[in-house]
Amino acid sequence: SAVISQKPSRDICQRGTSLTIQCQVDSQVTMMFWYRQQPGQSLTLIATANQGSEATYESGFVIDKFPISRPNLTFSTLTVSNMSPEDSSIYLCSVEGQGASYEQYFGPGTRLTVT
Amino acid sequence: QQPVQSPQAVILREGEDAVINCSSSKALYSVHWYRQKHGEAPVFLMILLKGGEQKGHDKISASFNEKKQQSSLYLTASQLSYSGTYFCGTANNYGQNFVFGPGTRLSVLP
């Protein structure tokens, strides 16, 4: 399994501002994923980030709102831009395990509150 | 398309058994099971791949019926530590189009 850290762990932001969330993995991984989880809800995939290529966004999520960087095989950032209260959520990054089994390991999450 | 989980919630006494079901309307390559405790990140439990296999991990096991496009998670002799929300995740086409189910909240009481 991989050890994943996220920064910040939580933040309170004003509407209209942007926040960049960092995700660091203790080993090199090909694919990293960004999820959003609202209280009491399931996890919704925002995008998949491969090193050296543009992130792939799921339906309902766009690059202008959630730009992602993937500069190397152990690090990624997700920016939540021009925030509104509807963006209040927990944002989690995850990585796939080694081999072909596709299990995912999650970071501790970033709890974002937009006022 | 999001898989369906049942039941939505279940309350057990310590030592009782539970079954959580996950079904999809689409052909599946794999089914994943995760447990999430309140305020924590989801934790991987097990994965079942196309082929109708069954897996076990301590007193938690799962089956995958590829033809019926469904999986079941079995928790036997439940412990207090089993409490949490269980999510299944499904993928088709060799791991692509992965999506989580809505979750099943399990509460184990002493």
PDB file of C-alpha atoms in Angstrom:
ATOM      1  CA  SER A   1       0.000   0.000   0.000  1.00  0.00           C
ATOM      2  CA  ALA A   2       0.982   3.646  -0.432  1.00  0.00           C
ATOM      3  CA  VAL A   3       1.220   6.367   2.203  1.00  0.00           C
ATOM      4  CA  ILE A   4      -0.485   9.538   1.061  1.00  0.00           C
ATOM      5  CA  SER A   5      -0.495  12.959   2.650  1.00  0.00           C
ATOM      6  CA  GLN A   6      -2.593  15.981   1.807  1.00  0.00           C
ATOM      7  CA  LYS A   7      -2.226  19.653   2.585  1.00  0.00           C
ATOM      8  CA  PRO A   8      -4.048  21.488   3.971  1.00  0.00           C
ATOM      9  CA  SER A   9      -6.112  19.149   6.115  1.00  0.00           C
ATOM     10  CA  ARG A  10      -8.849  21.759   6.327  1.00  0.00           C
ATOM     11  CA  ASP A  11      -9.474  25.343   5.350  1.00  0.00           C
ATOM     12  CA  ILE A  12     -12.167  27.979   5.490  1.00  0.00           C
ATOM     13  CA  CYS A  13     -12.198  30.222   2.429  1.00  0.00           C
ATOM     14  CA  GLN A  14     -14.211  33.152   1.194  1.00  0.00           C
ATOM     15  CA  ARG A  15     -16.304  32.885  -1.926  1.00  0.00           C
ATOM     16  CA  GLY A  16     -14.575  33.991  -5.085  1.00  0.00           C
ATOM     17  CA  THR A  17     -11.125  32.901  -3.941  1.00  0.00           C
ATOM     18  CA  SER A  18      -9.126  29.817  -4.944  1.00  0.00           C
ATOM     19  CA  LEU A  19      -7.505  27.065  -2.925  1.00  0.00           C
ATOM     20  CA  THR A  20      -4.792  24.657  -4.026  1.00  0.00           C
ATOM     21  CA  ILE A  21      -4.715  21.235  -2.397  1.00  0.00           C
ATOM     22  CA  GLN A  22      -1.506  19.230  -2.454  1.00  0.00           C
ATOM     23  CA  CYS A  23      -1.204  15.452  -2.547  1.00  0.00           C
ATOM     24  CA  GLN A  24       2.103  13.685  -1.861  1.00  0.00           C
ATOM     25  CA  VAL A  25       2.714   9.931  -2.212  1.00  0.00           C
ATOM     26  CA  ASP A  26       5.616   8.011  -0.717  1.00  0.00           C
ATOM     27  CA  SER A  27       6.195   5.999  -3.892  1.00  0.00           C
ATOM     28  CA  GLN A  28       6.032   6.555  -7.620  1.00  0.00           C
ATOM     29  CA  VAL A  29       2.592   5.960  -9.072  1.00  0.00           C
ATOM     30  CA  THR A  30       1.258   6.259 -12.576  1.00  0.00           C
ATOM     31  CA  MET A  31      -2.278   7.372 -11.894  1.00  0.00           C
ATOM     32  CA  MET A  32      -3.615   9.702  -9.243  1.00  0.00           C
ATOM     33  CA  PHE A  33      -7.258  10.469  -8.699  1.00  0.00           C
ATOM     34  CA  TRP A  34      -9.116  13.392  -7.192  1.00  0.00           C
ATOM     35  CA  TYR A  35     -12.484  12.848  -5.519  1.00  0.00           C
ATOM     36  CA  ARG A  36     -15.061  15.011  -3.857  1.00  0.00           C
ATOM     37  CA  GLN A  37     -17.197  13.764  -0.990  1.00  0.00           C
ATOM     38  CA  GLN A  38     -19.993  15.829   0.481  1.00  0.00           C
ATOM     39  CA  PRO A  39     -21.129  15.050   4.028  1.00  0.00           C
ATOM     40  CA  GLY A  40     -22.974  11.762   4.217  1.00  0.00           C
ATOM     41  CA  GLN A  41     -22.554  11.128   0.514  1.00  0.00           C
ATOM     42  CA  SER A  42     -20.540   8.827  -1.688  1.00  0.00           C
ATOM     43  CA  LEU A  43     -17.314   9.737  -3.425  1.00  0.00           C
ATOM     44  CA  THR A  44     -17.498  11.426  -6.806  1.00  0.00           C
ATOM     45  CA  LEU A  45     -14.514  11.272  -9.129  1.00  0.00           C
ATOM     46  CA  ILE A  46     -13.425  14.707 -10.324  1.00  0.00           C
ATOM     47  CA  ALA A  47     -10.503  13.771 -12.553  1.00  0.00           C
ATOM     48  CA  THR A  48      -7.673  11.351 -13.202  1.00  0.00           C
ATOM     49  CA  ALA A  49      -4.159  12.742 -13.360  1.00  0.00           C
ATOM     50  CA  ASN A  50      -1.369  10.969 -15.229  1.00  0.00           C
ATOM     51  CA  GLN A  51       2.142  12.303 -15.098  1.00  0.00           C
ATOM     52  CA  GLY A  52       3.129  14.043 -18.313  1.00  0.00           C
ATOM     53  CA  SER A  53      -0.343  14.417 -19.766  1.00  0.00           C
ATOM     54  CA  GLU A  54      -3.455  16.499 -19.306  1.00  0.00           C
ATOM     55  CA  ALA A  55      -5.844  15.381 -16.598  1.00  0.00           C
ATOM     56  CA  THR A  56      -9.003  13.602 -17.671  1.00  0.00           C
ATOM     57  CA  TYR A  57     -12.143  15.160 -16.184  1.00  0.00           C
ATOM     58  CA  GLU A  58     -15.412  13.429 -15.417  1.00  0.00           C
ATOM     59  CA  SER A  59     -18.724  14.735 -16.618  1.00  0.00           C
ATOM     60  CA  GLY A  60     -19.730  17.835 -14.695  1.00  0.00           C
ATOM     61  CA  PHE A  61     -16.175  18.901 -13.850  1.00  0.00           C
ATOM     62  CA  VAL A  62     -14.119  21.277 -15.987  1.00  0.00           C
ATOM     63  CA  ILE A  63     -10.484  22.276 -16.053  1.00  0.00           C
ATOM     64  CA  ASP A  64     -11.189  25.975 -15.557  1.00  0.00           C
ATOM     65  CA  LYS A  65     -12.890  25.253 -12.249  1.00  0.00           C
ATOM     66  CA  PHE A  66     -10.607  22.418 -11.068  1.00  0.00           C
ATOM     67  CA  PRO A  67      -7.174  22.785 -12.669  1.00  0.00           C
ATOM     68  CA  ILE A  68      -4.841  19.910 -11.826  1.00  0.00           C
ATOM     69  CA  SER A  69      -1.088  19.656 -12.001  1.00  0.00           C
ATOM     70  CA  ARG A  70       0.971  16.452 -12.026  1.00  0.00           C
ATOM     71  CA  PRO A  71       4.625  17.497 -12.226  1.00  0.00           C
ATOM     72  CA  ASN A  72       6.099  14.114 -11.229  1.00  0.00           C
ATOM     73  CA  LEU A  73       5.196  10.571 -10.216  1.00  0.00           C
ATOM     74  CA  THR A  74       4.753  11.346  -6.492  1.00  0.00           C
ATOM     75  CA  PHE A  75       2.916  14.671  -6.416  1.00  0.00           C
ATOM     76  CA  SER A  76      -0.254  16.346  -7.665  1.00  0.00           C
ATOM     77  CA  THR A  77      -2.274  19.453  -6.915  1.00  0.00           C
ATOM     78  CA  LEU A  78      -5.952  20.256  -7.322  1.00  0.00           C
ATOM     79  CA  THR A  79      -7.085  23.873  -7.364  1.00  0.00           C
ATOM     80  CA  VAL A  80     -10.662  24.790  -6.577  1.00  0.00           C
ATOM     81  CA  SER A  81     -11.165  28.087  -8.377  1.00  0.00           C
ATOM     82  CA  ASN A  82     -13.598  30.950  -7.863  1.00  0.00           C
ATOM     83  CA  MET A  83     -15.152  29.113  -4.950  1.00  0.00           C
ATOM     84  CA  SER A  84     -18.781  29.245  -3.915  1.00  0.00           C
ATOM     85  CA  PRO A  85     -20.494  27.679  -0.868  1.00  0.00           C
ATOM     86  CA  GLU A  86     -21.500  24.744  -3.102  1.00  0.00           C
ATOM     87  CA  ASP A  87     -17.809  23.783  -3.284  1.00  0.00           C
ATOM     88  CA  SER A  88     -17.773  23.063   0.448  1.00  0.00           C
ATOM     89  CA  SER A  89     -16.812  19.427   0.632  1.00  0.00           C
ATOM     90  CA  ILE A  90     -14.059  16.973   1.451  1.00  0.00           C
ATOM     91  CA  TYR A  91     -11.538  16.568  -1.337  1.00  0.00           C
ATOM     92  CA  LEU A  92      -9.528  13.347  -1.441  1.00  0.00           C
ATOM     93  CA  CYS A  93      -6.709  12.175  -3.606  1.00  0.00           C
ATOM     94  CA  SER A  94      -6.056   8.526  -4.219  1.00  0.00           C
ATOM     95  CA  VAL A  95      -3.604   6.307  -6.038  1.00  0.00           C
ATOM     96  CA  GLU A  96      -3.779   2.834  -7.481  1.00  0.00           C
ATOM     97  CA  GLY A  97      -1.928  -0.031  -5.917  1.00  0.00           C
ATOM     98  CA  GLN A  98       0.910  -1.820  -7.647  1.00  0.00           C
ATOM     99  CA  GLY A  99       0.103  -4.529 -10.139  1.00  0.00           C
ATOM    100  CA  ALA A 100      -3.053  -4.975 -12.142  1.00  0.00           C
ATOM    101  CA  SER A 101      -5.605  -5.166  -9.334  1.00  0.00           C
ATOM    102  CA  TYR A 102      -6.586  -1.463  -9.453  1.00  0.00           C
ATOM    103  CA  GLU A 103      -7.296  -1.077  -5.736  1.00  0.00           C
ATOM    104  CA  GLN A 104      -7.102   2.488  -4.536  1.00  0.00           C
ATOM    105  CA  TYR A 105      -5.482   4.021  -1.491  1.00  0.00           C
ATOM    106  CA  PHE A 106      -6.748   7.331  -0.232  1.00  0.00           C
ATOM    107  CA  GLY A 107      -5.200  10.340   1.374  1.00  0.00           C
ATOM    108  CA  PRO A 108      -6.721  11.705   4.592  1.00  0.00           C
ATOM    109  CA  GLY A 109      -8.698  14.361   2.729  1.00  0.00           C
ATOM    110  CA  THR A 110      -8.990  18.147   2.789  1.00  0.00           C
ATOM    111  CA  ARG A 111     -12.111  19.546   4.413  1.00  0.00           C
ATOM    112  CA  LEU A 112     -13.036  22.764   2.616  1.00  0.00           C
ATOM    113  CA  THR A 113     -15.633  25.225   3.864  1.00  0.00           C
ATOM    114  CA  VAL A 114     -16.544  28.191   1.681  1.00  0.00           C
ATOM    115  CA  THR A 115     -18.301  31.104   3.351  1.00  0.00           C
TER     116      THR A 115
ATOM    117  CA  GLN B   1     -23.492   4.518 -13.966  1.00  0.00           C
ATOM    118  CA  GLN B   2     -23.537   4.257 -10.180  1.00  0.00           C
ATOM    119  CA  PRO B   3     -24.088   0.765  -8.747  1.00  0.00           C
ATOM    120  CA  VAL B   4     -26.941   0.149  -6.335  1.00  0.00           C
ATOM    121  CA  GLN B   5     -26.263  -0.937  -2.760  1.00  0.00           C
ATOM    122  CA  SER B   6     -28.629  -2.577  -0.315  1.00  0.00           C
ATOM    123  CA  PRO B   7     -29.507  -2.152   2.420  1.00  0.00           C
ATOM    124  CA  GLN B   8     -28.939   1.570   2.905  1.00  0.00           C
ATOM    125  CA  ALA B   9     -28.306   1.034   6.593  1.00  0.00           C
ATOM    126  CA  VAL B  10     -28.140  -1.848   9.030  1.00  0.00           C
ATOM    127  CA  ILE B  11     -27.831  -2.091  12.794  1.00  0.00           C
ATOM    128  CA  LEU B  12     -26.332  -5.183  14.363  1.00  0.00           C
ATOM    129  CA  ARG B  13     -25.438  -6.508  17.765  1.00  0.00           C
ATOM    130  CA  GLU B  14     -21.871  -7.629  18.293  1.00  0.00           C
ATOM    131  CA  GLY B  15     -21.476 -11.186  17.025  1.00  0.00           C
ATOM    132  CA  GLU B  16     -24.279 -11.015  14.467  1.00  0.00           C
ATOM    133  CA  ASP B  17     -23.822 -11.440  10.725  1.00  0.00           C
ATOM    134  CA  ALA B  18     -24.594  -9.019   7.901  1.00  0.00           C
ATOM    135  CA  VAL B  19     -24.711  -9.071   4.122  1.00  0.00           C
ATOM    136  CA  ILE B  20     -24.314  -6.001   1.929  1.00  0.00           C
ATOM    137  CA  ASN B  21     -25.220  -6.221  -1.726  1.00  0.00           C
ATOM    138  CA  CYS B  22     -23.964  -4.278  -4.720  1.00  0.00           C
ATOM    139  CA  SER B  23     -25.459  -4.550  -8.185  1.00  0.00           C
ATOM    140  CA  SER B  24     -24.916  -2.899 -11.525  1.00  0.00           C
ATOM    141  CA  SER B  25     -26.895  -2.607 -14.727  1.00  0.00           C
ATOM    142  CA  LYS B  26     -23.676  -2.917 -16.757  1.00  0.00           C
ATOM    143  CA  ALA B  27     -21.205  -5.718 -17.287  1.00  0.00           C
ATOM    144  CA  LEU B  28     -18.450  -5.567 -14.714  1.00  0.00           C
ATOM    145  CA  TYR B  29     -14.754  -6.333 -14.790  1.00  0.00           C
ATOM    146  CA  SER B  30     -14.162  -5.788 -11.097  1.00  0.00           C
ATOM    147  CA  VAL B  31     -15.864  -4.948  -7.835  1.00  0.00           C
ATOM    148  CA  HIS B  32     -14.049  -3.197  -5.009  1.00  0.00           C
ATOM    149  CA  TRP B  33     -15.121  -2.935  -1.383  1.00  0.00           C
ATOM    150  CA  TYR B  34     -14.094  -0.106   0.932  1.00  0.00           C
ATOM    151  CA  ARG B  35     -14.947   0.825   4.500  1.00  0.00           C
ATOM    152  CA  GLN B  36     -15.003   4.404   5.711  1.00  0.00           C
ATOM    153  CA  LYS B  37     -15.212   5.374   9.338  1.00  0.00           C
ATOM    154  CA  HIS B  38     -16.612   8.743  10.266  1.00  0.00           C
ATOM    155  CA  GLY B  39     -14.096  11.514   9.619  1.00  0.00           C
ATOM    156  CA  GLU B  40     -11.587   9.183   7.998  1.00  0.00           C
ATOM    157  CA  ALA B  41     -10.602   8.253   4.455  1.00  0.00           C
ATOM    158  CA  PRO B  42     -11.987   5.099   2.823  1.00  0.00           C
ATOM    159  CA  VAL B  43      -9.913   1.992   3.410  1.00  0.00           C
ATOM    160  CA  PHE B  44      -9.555  -0.730   0.809  1.00  0.00           C
ATOM    161  CA  LEU B  45     -10.957  -4.110   1.898  1.00  0.00           C
ATOM    162  CA  MET B  46     -10.782  -6.320  -1.155  1.00  0.00           C
ATOM    163  CA  ILE B  47     -11.218  -6.529  -4.886  1.00  0.00           C
ATOM    164  CA  LEU B  48     -12.939  -9.195  -6.930  1.00  0.00           C
ATOM    165  CA  LEU B  49     -12.202  -9.623 -10.581  1.00  0.00           C
ATOM    166  CA  LYS B  50     -14.252 -11.025 -13.425  1.00  0.00           C
ATOM    167  CA  GLY B  51     -14.413 -14.774 -13.119  1.00  0.00           C
ATOM    168  CA  GLY B  52     -16.909 -15.221 -10.314  1.00  0.00           C
ATOM    169  CA  GLU B  53     -14.387 -15.535  -7.529  1.00  0.00           C
ATOM    170  CA  GLN B  54     -14.867 -15.305  -3.837  1.00  0.00           C
ATOM    171  CA  LYS B  55     -12.441 -13.789  -1.371  1.00  0.00           C
ATOM    172  CA  GLY B  56     -12.071 -13.699   2.355  1.00  0.00           C
ATOM    173  CA  HIS B  57     -10.256 -11.532   4.824  1.00  0.00           C
ATOM    174  CA  ASP B  58     -10.510 -12.605   8.439  1.00  0.00           C
ATOM    175  CA  LYS B  59     -14.289 -12.648   9.057  1.00  0.00           C
ATOM    176  CA  ILE B  60     -15.116 -10.485   6.065  1.00  0.00           C
ATOM    177  CA  SER B  61     -15.597 -12.161   2.712  1.00  0.00           C
ATOM    178  CA  ALA B  62     -17.160 -11.301  -0.608  1.00  0.00           C
ATOM    179  CA  SER B  63     -18.487 -12.951  -3.717  1.00  0.00           C
ATOM    180  CA  PHE B  64     -18.863 -11.716  -7.270  1.00  0.00           C
ATOM    181  CA  ASN B  65     -21.448 -13.096  -9.648  1.00  0.00           C
ATOM    182  CA  GLU B  66     -20.362 -11.826 -13.026  1.00  0.00           C
ATOM    183  CA  LYS B  67     -23.467 -13.038 -14.846  1.00  0.00           C
ATOM    184  CA  LYS B  68     -25.797 -11.279 -12.430  1.00  0.00           C
ATOM    185  CA  GLN B  69     -23.501  -8.241 -12.295  1.00  0.00           C
ATOM    186  CA  GLN B  70     -23.613  -8.203  -8.538  1.00  0.00           C
ATOM    187  CA  SER B  71     -21.413  -8.678  -5.533  1.00  0.00           C
ATOM    188  CA  SER B  72     -22.109  -9.368  -1.886  1.00  0.00           C
ATOM    189  CA  LEU B  73     -20.005  -8.547   1.165  1.00  0.00           C
ATOM    190  CA  TYR B  74     -20.375 -10.906   4.107  1.00  0.00           C
ATOM    191  CA  LEU B  75     -19.492  -9.844   7.630  1.00  0.00           C
ATOM    192  CA  THR B  76     -19.613 -12.696  10.121  1.00  0.00           C
ATOM    193  CA  ALA B  77     -19.536 -12.473  13.897  1.00  0.00           C
ATOM    194  CA  SER B  78     -19.414  -8.695  13.625  1.00  0.00           C
ATOM    195  CA  GLN B  79     -17.183  -6.670  15.908  1.00  0.00           C
ATOM    196  CA  LEU B  80     -17.557  -3.096  17.109  1.00  0.00           C
ATOM    197  CA  SER B  81     -14.706  -2.136  14.795  1.00  0.00           C
ATOM    198  CA  TYR B  82     -16.794  -3.114  11.772  1.00  0.00           C
ATOM    199  CA  SER B  83     -18.965  -0.034  12.179  1.00  0.00           C
ATOM    200  CA  GLY B  84     -18.713   2.420   9.317  1.00  0.00           C
ATOM    201  CA  THR B  85     -19.984   3.034   5.837  1.00  0.00           C
ATOM    202  CA  TYR B  86     -19.261   0.364   3.263  1.00  0.00           C
ATOM    203  CA  PHE B  87     -18.889   1.384  -0.349  1.00  0.00           C
ATOM    204  CA  CYS B  88     -18.681  -0.859  -3.331  1.00  0.00           C
ATOM    205  CA  GLY B  89     -16.954   0.443  -6.431  1.00  0.00           C
ATOM    206  CA  THR B  90     -17.356  -1.055  -9.855  1.00  0.00           C
ATOM    207  CA  ALA B  91     -15.298  -0.924 -13.005  1.00  0.00           C
ATOM    208  CA  ASN B  92     -15.764  -2.205 -16.507  1.00  0.00           C
ATOM    209  CA  ASN B  93     -13.408  -2.537 -19.426  1.00  0.00           C
ATOM    210  CA  TYR B  94     -10.339  -3.610 -17.488  1.00  0.00           C
ATOM    211  CA  GLY B  95     -10.568  -1.138 -14.672  1.00  0.00           C
ATOM    212  CA  GLN B  96     -12.004   1.824 -16.481  1.00  0.00           C
ATOM    213  CA  ASN B  97     -15.086   3.853 -15.659  1.00  0.00           C
ATOM    214  CA  PHE B  98     -14.714   3.254 -11.944  1.00  0.00           C
ATOM    215  CA  VAL B  99     -17.631   4.519  -9.848  1.00  0.00           C
ATOM    216  CA  PHE B 100     -18.578   4.197  -6.175  1.00  0.00           C
ATOM    217  CA  GLY B 101     -21.961   3.075  -4.919  1.00  0.00           C
ATOM    218  CA  PRO B 102     -23.988   5.227  -2.515  1.00  0.00           C
ATOM    219  CA  GLY B 103     -22.800   3.342   0.556  1.00  0.00           C
ATOM    220  CA  THR B 104     -24.293   1.186   3.300  1.00  0.00           C
ATOM    221  CA  ARG B 105     -24.068   2.464   6.851  1.00  0.00           C
ATOM    222  CA  LEU B 106     -23.324  -0.343   9.296  1.00  0.00           C
ATOM    223  CA  SER B 107     -23.616   0.155  13.036  1.00  0.00           C
ATOM    224  CA  VAL B 108     -22.493  -2.569  15.419  1.00  0.00           C
ATOM    225  CA  LEU B 109     -23.783  -2.179  18.955  1.00  0.00           C
ATOM    226  CA  PRO B 110     -22.387  -3.880  22.063  1.00  0.00           C
TER     227      PRO B 110
END
